[in-house]
Amino acid sequence: MSRIRVWLRRAVILLVVLIMLIGIGAYFLYFHRDTLAAAPPHPRIVPTITPLKGLAACWVETGSTFTGYSFAMTAGSILVKHPNGDLLIDTENSSHFDDEIAGYPFLLRFMLRNIAGQLNPEVPLPQLLRLVGGDPDKIRWVIFSHVHLDHAGGLMDLPRLPVLLSHEELQYAFDRSVQAKGFVNRAHTQKFPPIDAPTLKFDSHPYETFDESTDLYGDGSVVVVPLRGHTPGSVGIFVNLDPHHRLFYVGDAVDEERGFQDRVGKSLLLRDSDNDPTRANEIVAKLNQLHQMVPELAIIPAHGRSAYLKFFPAGTLSCVSSDAPR
């Protein structure tokens, strides 16, 4: 009996040690973040926002994890309903994700399945779009924050649509070495514009704290700015419903709100996903600067579920409309 007690005691000690090691590993892999240098001072160009009748933004969540915790993650799209044609921001994973990564080496396939693949859609994107009143066949444009496979994959479930991508991002997408590392899936590029025919260009008109921008509809409702760093052509999208309801979708420039709130870099687990870590960190600092200047602006990271819930209090598959007279 005494021998059994000894073994039980040892087993309990080993279990406690194992739990402590897992906790320490989780802290350094995900929760620990490095504080970044502040962005250089930059003037803010305050935009004039005129509410537009019929304008709305809808949250279409395709996948989520850890929803009961503050670090819950999400994947999905934002559908911008516009009188001159709807815009779809990001499409997240394809419903054929496992088939699309089947040709990768085992370790890469294992990593993709257990990180990006945890947010696979249970319901195809077209079906979800219809639940918020969208029509996949009538979307005017699709724009990606960047072309990583877990942001562009849902395009494979949609009819062929015009895709807005810059020259830098197209070069990155068609780079065979980038595809071999699993960042971009070659099948997805078949629905992209040709590498020599970019569909998204910026001009020198400053917007907020950014020196370049493009006004997609020409009415100030949707303005795109470059966020080069996570990928060479990463972008952020401002959606201006009215002066009191504005969101800034920043893709994977930060992985959660803490990035721009506390000016901290990505976790060790995700740090290798940045194409240019130095520029990526500069963008984080720039987002922190904008947050300090305009705290009422809803900055939404692609996978930060808590940020979505603040702007869309009714939850997923809900819309926020302009306060323009109906």
mmCIF file with all atom_site columns, C-alpha atoms in Angstrom, residues 45-171:
data_model
loop_
_atom_site.group_PDB
_atom_site.id
_atom_site.type_symbol
_atom_site.label_atom_id
_atom_site.label_alt_id
_atom_site.label_comp_id
_atom_site.label_asym_id
_atom_site.label_entity_id
_atom_site.label_seq_id
_atom_site.pdbx_PDB_ins_code
_atom_site.Cartn_x
_atom_site.Cartn_y
_atom_site.Cartn_z
_atom_site.occupancy
_atom_site.B_iso_or_equiv
_atom_site.pdbx_formal_charge
_atom_site.auth_seq_id
_atom_site.auth_comp_id
_atom_site.auth_asym_id
_atom_site.auth_atom_id
_atom_site.pdbx_PDB_model_num
ATOM 1   C CA . ILE A 1 45  ? -6.059  64.328 -41.776 1.00 0.00 ? 45  ILE A CA 1
ATOM 2   C CA . VAL A 1 46  ? -9.588  64.345 -40.378 1.00 0.00 ? 46  VAL A CA 1
ATOM 3   C CA . PRO A 1 47  ? -12.017 62.938 -42.955 1.00 0.00 ? 47  PRO A CA 1
ATOM 4   C CA . THR A 1 48  ? -15.432 64.392 -43.644 1.00 0.00 ? 48  THR A CA 1
ATOM 5   C CA . ILE A 1 49  ? -18.009 61.631 -43.229 1.00 0.00 ? 49  ILE A CA 1
ATOM 6   C CA . THR A 1 50  ? -21.393 62.040 -44.890 1.00 0.00 ? 50  THR A CA 1
ATOM 7   C CA . PRO A 1 51  ? -23.911 59.289 -44.014 1.00 0.00 ? 51  PRO A CA 1
ATOM 8   C CA . LEU A 1 52  ? -25.086 57.442 -47.089 1.00 0.00 ? 52  LEU A CA 1
ATOM 9   C CA . LYS A 1 53  ? -28.580 56.015 -47.366 1.00 0.00 ? 53  LYS A CA 1
ATOM 10  C CA . GLY A 1 54  ? -28.528 52.225 -47.750 1.00 0.00 ? 54  GLY A CA 1
ATOM 11  C CA . LEU A 1 55  ? -24.962 51.767 -46.479 1.00 0.00 ? 55  LEU A CA 1
ATOM 12  C CA . ALA A 1 56  ? -24.362 48.944 -43.991 1.00 0.00 ? 56  ALA A CA 1
ATOM 13  C CA . ALA A 1 57  ? -21.616 46.609 -42.747 1.00 0.00 ? 57  ALA A CA 1
ATOM 14  C CA . CYS A 1 58  ? -22.375 42.982 -41.869 1.00 0.00 ? 58  CYS A CA 1
ATOM 15  C CA . TRP A 1 59  ? -20.275 40.510 -39.881 1.00 0.00 ? 59  TRP A CA 1
ATOM 16  C CA . VAL A 1 60  ? -20.215 37.070 -41.480 1.00 0.00 ? 60  VAL A CA 1
ATOM 17  C CA . GLU A 1 61  ? -18.358 34.711 -39.144 1.00 0.00 ? 61  GLU A CA 1
ATOM 18  C CA . THR A 1 62  ? -17.259 31.444 -40.756 1.00 0.00 ? 62  THR A CA 1
ATOM 19  C CA . GLY A 1 63  ? -15.329 29.954 -37.831 1.00 0.00 ? 63  GLY A CA 1
ATOM 20  C CA . SER A 1 64  ? -14.323 30.594 -34.223 1.00 0.00 ? 64  SER A CA 1
ATOM 21  C CA . THR A 1 65  ? -12.359 29.082 -31.329 1.00 0.00 ? 65  THR A CA 1
ATOM 22  C CA . PHE A 1 66  ? -12.128 29.663 -27.545 1.00 0.00 ? 66  PHE A CA 1
ATOM 23  C CA . THR A 1 67  ? -15.337 31.704 -27.679 1.00 0.00 ? 67  THR A CA 1
ATOM 24  C CA . GLY A 1 68  ? -15.744 31.633 -23.903 1.00 0.00 ? 68  GLY A CA 1
ATOM 25  C CA . TYR A 1 69  ? -12.433 33.419 -23.321 1.00 0.00 ? 69  TYR A CA 1
ATOM 26  C CA . SER A 1 70  ? -11.084 36.944 -23.812 1.00 0.00 ? 70  SER A CA 1
ATOM 27  C CA . PHE A 1 71  ? -8.575  35.638 -26.385 1.00 0.00 ? 71  PHE A CA 1
ATOM 28  C CA . ALA A 1 72  ? -11.297 34.070 -28.574 1.00 0.00 ? 72  ALA A CA 1
ATOM 29  C CA . MET A 1 73  ? -10.417 33.920 -32.257 1.00 0.00 ? 73  MET A CA 1
ATOM 30  C CA . THR A 1 74  ? -12.660 34.345 -35.259 1.00 0.00 ? 74  THR A CA 1
ATOM 31  C CA . ALA A 1 75  ? -12.559 34.046 -39.018 1.00 0.00 ? 75  ALA A CA 1
ATOM 32  C CA . GLY A 1 76  ? -14.942 35.427 -41.556 1.00 0.00 ? 76  GLY A CA 1
ATOM 33  C CA . SER A 1 77  ? -15.819 38.331 -43.795 1.00 0.00 ? 77  SER A CA 1
ATOM 34  C CA . ILE A 1 78  ? -17.286 41.786 -43.624 1.00 0.00 ? 78  ILE A CA 1
ATOM 35  C CA . LEU A 1 79  ? -19.930 42.458 -46.257 1.00 0.00 ? 79  LEU A CA 1
ATOM 36  C CA . VAL A 1 80  ? -20.321 46.142 -47.042 1.00 0.00 ? 80  VAL A CA 1
ATOM 37  C CA . LYS A 1 81  ? -23.735 46.811 -48.520 1.00 0.00 ? 81  LYS A CA 1
ATOM 38  C CA . HIS A 1 82  ? -23.460 49.846 -50.800 1.00 0.00 ? 82  HIS A CA 1
ATOM 39  C CA . PRO A 1 83  ? -26.040 51.396 -53.138 1.00 0.00 ? 83  PRO A CA 1
ATOM 40  C CA . ASN A 1 84  ? -23.498 51.143 -55.965 1.00 0.00 ? 84  ASN A CA 1
ATOM 41  C CA . GLY A 1 85  ? -22.648 47.484 -55.431 1.00 0.00 ? 85  GLY A CA 1
ATOM 42  C CA . ASP A 1 86  ? -21.546 45.397 -52.448 1.00 0.00 ? 86  ASP A CA 1
ATOM 43  C CA . LEU A 1 87  ? -17.968 44.887 -51.285 1.00 0.00 ? 87  LEU A CA 1
ATOM 44  C CA . LEU A 1 88  ? -16.736 41.690 -49.600 1.00 0.00 ? 88  LEU A CA 1
ATOM 45  C CA . ILE A 1 89  ? -13.732 42.098 -47.306 1.00 0.00 ? 89  ILE A CA 1
ATOM 46  C CA . ASP A 1 90  ? -11.726 38.872 -46.910 1.00 0.00 ? 90  ASP A CA 1
ATOM 47  C CA . THR A 1 91  ? -13.183 35.394 -47.449 1.00 0.00 ? 91  THR A CA 1
ATOM 48  C CA . GLU A 1 92  ? -11.204 33.287 -44.921 1.00 0.00 ? 92  GLU A CA 1
ATOM 49  C CA . ASN A 1 93  ? -10.753 29.515 -45.366 1.00 0.00 ? 93  ASN A CA 1
ATOM 50  C CA . SER A 1 94  ? -12.111 27.533 -48.248 1.00 0.00 ? 94  SER A CA 1
ATOM 51  C CA . SER A 1 95  ? -14.614 24.799 -47.406 1.00 0.00 ? 95  SER A CA 1
ATOM 52  C CA . HIS A 1 96  ? -12.092 22.520 -49.186 1.00 0.00 ? 96  HIS A CA 1
ATOM 53  C CA . PHE A 1 97  ? -9.185  23.566 -46.929 1.00 0.00 ? 97  PHE A CA 1
ATOM 54  C CA . ASP A 1 98  ? -8.036  20.022 -46.086 1.00 0.00 ? 98  ASP A CA 1
ATOM 55  C CA . ASP A 1 99  ? -8.012  19.018 -49.759 1.00 0.00 ? 99  ASP A CA 1
ATOM 56  C CA . GLU A 1 100 ? -6.106  22.163 -50.733 1.00 0.00 ? 100 GLU A CA 1
ATOM 57  C CA . ILE A 1 101 ? -3.260  21.495 -48.278 1.00 0.00 ? 101 ILE A CA 1
ATOM 58  C CA . ALA A 1 102 ? -3.090  17.750 -48.998 1.00 0.00 ? 102 ALA A CA 1
ATOM 59  C CA . GLY A 1 103 ? -0.049  18.155 -51.259 1.00 0.00 ? 103 GLY A CA 1
ATOM 60  C CA . TYR A 1 104 ? 2.113   19.925 -48.691 1.00 0.00 ? 104 TYR A CA 1
ATOM 61  C CA . PRO A 1 105 ? 4.836   18.067 -46.721 1.00 0.00 ? 105 PRO A CA 1
ATOM 62  C CA . PHE A 1 106 ? 3.622   16.394 -43.534 1.00 0.00 ? 106 PHE A CA 1
ATOM 63  C CA . LEU A 1 107 ? 4.988   18.915 -40.988 1.00 0.00 ? 107 LEU A CA 1
ATOM 64  C CA . LEU A 1 108 ? 3.691   21.920 -42.939 1.00 0.00 ? 108 LEU A CA 1
ATOM 65  C CA . ARG A 1 109 ? 0.326   20.234 -43.430 1.00 0.00 ? 109 ARG A CA 1
ATOM 66  C CA . PHE A 1 110 ? 0.158   19.443 -39.698 1.00 0.00 ? 110 PHE A CA 1
ATOM 67  C CA . MET A 1 111 ? 0.921   23.061 -38.771 1.00 0.00 ? 111 MET A CA 1
ATOM 68  C CA . LEU A 1 112 ? -1.608  24.518 -41.212 1.00 0.00 ? 112 LEU A CA 1
ATOM 69  C CA . ARG A 1 113 ? -4.341  22.130 -40.135 1.00 0.00 ? 113 ARG A CA 1
ATOM 70  C CA . ASN A 1 114 ? -3.771  22.855 -36.443 1.00 0.00 ? 114 ASN A CA 1
ATOM 71  C CA . ILE A 1 115 ? -3.442  26.642 -36.692 1.00 0.00 ? 115 ILE A CA 1
ATOM 72  C CA . ALA A 1 116 ? -5.272  28.090 -39.703 1.00 0.00 ? 116 ALA A CA 1
ATOM 73  C CA . GLY A 1 117 ? -7.368  24.938 -40.108 1.00 0.00 ? 117 GLY A CA 1
ATOM 74  C CA . GLN A 1 118 ? -8.964  25.382 -36.679 1.00 0.00 ? 118 GLN A CA 1
ATOM 75  C CA . LEU A 1 119 ? -11.094 28.129 -38.237 1.00 0.00 ? 119 LEU A CA 1
ATOM 76  C CA . ASN A 1 120 ? -12.476 26.124 -41.151 1.00 0.00 ? 120 ASN A CA 1
ATOM 77  C CA . PRO A 1 121 ? -16.067 27.002 -42.089 1.00 0.00 ? 121 PRO A CA 1
ATOM 78  C CA . GLU A 1 122 ? -18.846 24.625 -41.152 1.00 0.00 ? 122 GLU A CA 1
ATOM 79  C CA . VAL A 1 123 ? -21.201 26.427 -43.548 1.00 0.00 ? 123 VAL A CA 1
ATOM 80  C CA . PRO A 1 124 ? -19.958 27.629 -46.968 1.00 0.00 ? 124 PRO A CA 1
ATOM 81  C CA . LEU A 1 125 ? -19.537 31.385 -47.312 1.00 0.00 ? 125 LEU A CA 1
ATOM 82  C CA . PRO A 1 126 ? -22.230 31.897 -50.019 1.00 0.00 ? 126 PRO A CA 1
ATOM 83  C CA . GLN A 1 127 ? -24.875 30.430 -47.744 1.00 0.00 ? 127 GLN A CA 1
ATOM 84  C CA . LEU A 1 128 ? -23.837 32.687 -44.863 1.00 0.00 ? 128 LEU A CA 1
ATOM 85  C CA . LEU A 1 129 ? -23.845 35.765 -47.091 1.00 0.00 ? 129 LEU A CA 1
ATOM 86  C CA . ARG A 1 130 ? -27.455 35.110 -48.028 1.00 0.00 ? 130 ARG A CA 1
ATOM 87  C CA . LEU A 1 131 ? -28.379 35.050 -44.318 1.00 0.00 ? 131 LEU A CA 1
ATOM 88  C CA . VAL A 1 132 ? -27.423 38.745 -44.059 1.00 0.00 ? 132 VAL A CA 1
ATOM 89  C CA . GLY A 1 133 ? -29.157 39.680 -47.287 1.00 0.00 ? 133 GLY A CA 1
ATOM 90  C CA . GLY A 1 134 ? -26.114 39.422 -49.546 1.00 0.00 ? 134 GLY A CA 1
ATOM 91  C CA . ASP A 1 135 ? -26.137 37.962 -53.034 1.00 0.00 ? 135 ASP A CA 1
ATOM 92  C CA . PRO A 1 136 ? -22.851 36.224 -53.949 1.00 0.00 ? 136 PRO A CA 1
ATOM 93  C CA . ASP A 1 137 ? -23.621 36.661 -57.652 1.00 0.00 ? 137 ASP A CA 1
ATOM 94  C CA . LYS A 1 138 ? -24.005 40.426 -57.355 1.00 0.00 ? 138 LYS A CA 1
ATOM 95  C CA . ILE A 1 139 ? -20.942 41.374 -55.296 1.00 0.00 ? 139 ILE A CA 1
ATOM 96  C CA . ARG A 1 140 ? -19.152 44.226 -57.055 1.00 0.00 ? 140 ARG A CA 1
ATOM 97  C CA . TRP A 1 141 ? -15.694 43.584 -55.608 1.00 0.00 ? 141 TRP A CA 1
ATOM 98  C CA . VAL A 1 142 ? -13.779 41.305 -53.266 1.00 0.00 ? 142 VAL A CA 1
ATOM 99  C CA . ILE A 1 143 ? -10.860 42.881 -51.426 1.00 0.00 ? 143 ILE A CA 1
ATOM 100 C CA . PHE A 1 144 ? -8.333  40.996 -49.317 1.00 0.00 ? 144 PHE A CA 1
ATOM 101 C CA . SER A 1 145 ? -6.438  42.458 -46.397 1.00 0.00 ? 145 SER A CA 1
ATOM 102 C CA . HIS A 1 146 ? -3.736  40.112 -47.721 1.00 0.00 ? 146 HIS A CA 1
ATOM 103 C CA . VAL A 1 147 ? -3.575  36.903 -49.751 1.00 0.00 ? 147 VAL A CA 1
ATOM 104 C CA . HIS A 1 148 ? -2.642  34.294 -47.133 1.00 0.00 ? 148 HIS A CA 1
ATOM 105 C CA . LEU A 1 149 ? -4.559  31.090 -47.701 1.00 0.00 ? 149 LEU A CA 1
ATOM 106 C CA . ASP A 1 150 ? -6.721  31.558 -44.591 1.00 0.00 ? 150 ASP A CA 1
ATOM 107 C CA . HIS A 1 151 ? -7.969  34.915 -45.920 1.00 0.00 ? 151 HIS A CA 1
ATOM 108 C CA . ALA A 1 152 ? -8.346  34.216 -49.626 1.00 0.00 ? 152 ALA A CA 1
ATOM 109 C CA . GLY A 1 153 ? -9.531  30.599 -49.593 1.00 0.00 ? 153 GLY A CA 1
ATOM 110 C CA . GLY A 1 154 ? -13.251 31.333 -49.408 1.00 0.00 ? 154 GLY A CA 1
ATOM 111 C CA . LEU A 1 155 ? -12.967 32.853 -52.870 1.00 0.00 ? 155 LEU A CA 1
ATOM 112 C CA . MET A 1 156 ? -13.001 29.263 -54.165 1.00 0.00 ? 156 MET A CA 1
ATOM 113 C CA . ASP A 1 157 ? -16.571 28.842 -52.854 1.00 0.00 ? 157 ASP A CA 1
ATOM 114 C CA . LEU A 1 158 ? -17.828 31.961 -54.641 1.00 0.00 ? 158 LEU A CA 1
ATOM 115 C CA . PRO A 1 159 ? -18.678 32.643 -58.271 1.00 0.00 ? 159 PRO A CA 1
ATOM 116 C CA . ARG A 1 160 ? -15.876 34.354 -60.199 1.00 0.00 ? 160 ARG A CA 1
ATOM 117 C CA . LEU A 1 161 ? -15.772 37.955 -58.964 1.00 0.00 ? 161 LEU A CA 1
ATOM 118 C CA . PRO A 1 162 ? -13.536 41.006 -59.500 1.00 0.00 ? 162 PRO A CA 1
ATOM 119 C CA . VAL A 1 163 ? -10.720 40.907 -56.910 1.00 0.00 ? 163 VAL A CA 1
ATOM 120 C CA . LEU A 1 164 ? -8.879  44.052 -55.795 1.00 0.00 ? 164 LEU A CA 1
ATOM 121 C CA . LEU A 1 165 ? -5.142  43.431 -55.323 1.00 0.00 ? 165 LEU A CA 1
ATOM 122 C CA . SER A 1 166 ? -2.079  45.663 -55.624 1.00 0.00 ? 166 SER A CA 1
ATOM 123 C CA . HIS A 1 167 ? 0.986   44.948 -57.731 1.00 0.00 ? 167 HIS A CA 1
ATOM 124 C CA . GLU A 1 168 ? 3.074   44.197 -54.598 1.00 0.00 ? 168 GLU A CA 1
ATOM 125 C CA . GLU A 1 169 ? 0.552   41.674 -53.310 1.00 0.00 ? 169 GLU A CA 1
ATOM 126 C CA . LEU A 1 170 ? 0.180   39.966 -56.679 1.00 0.00 ? 170 LEU A CA 1
ATOM 127 C CA . GLN A 1 171 ? 3.955   39.568 -56.945 1.00 0.00 ? 171 GLN A CA 1
#
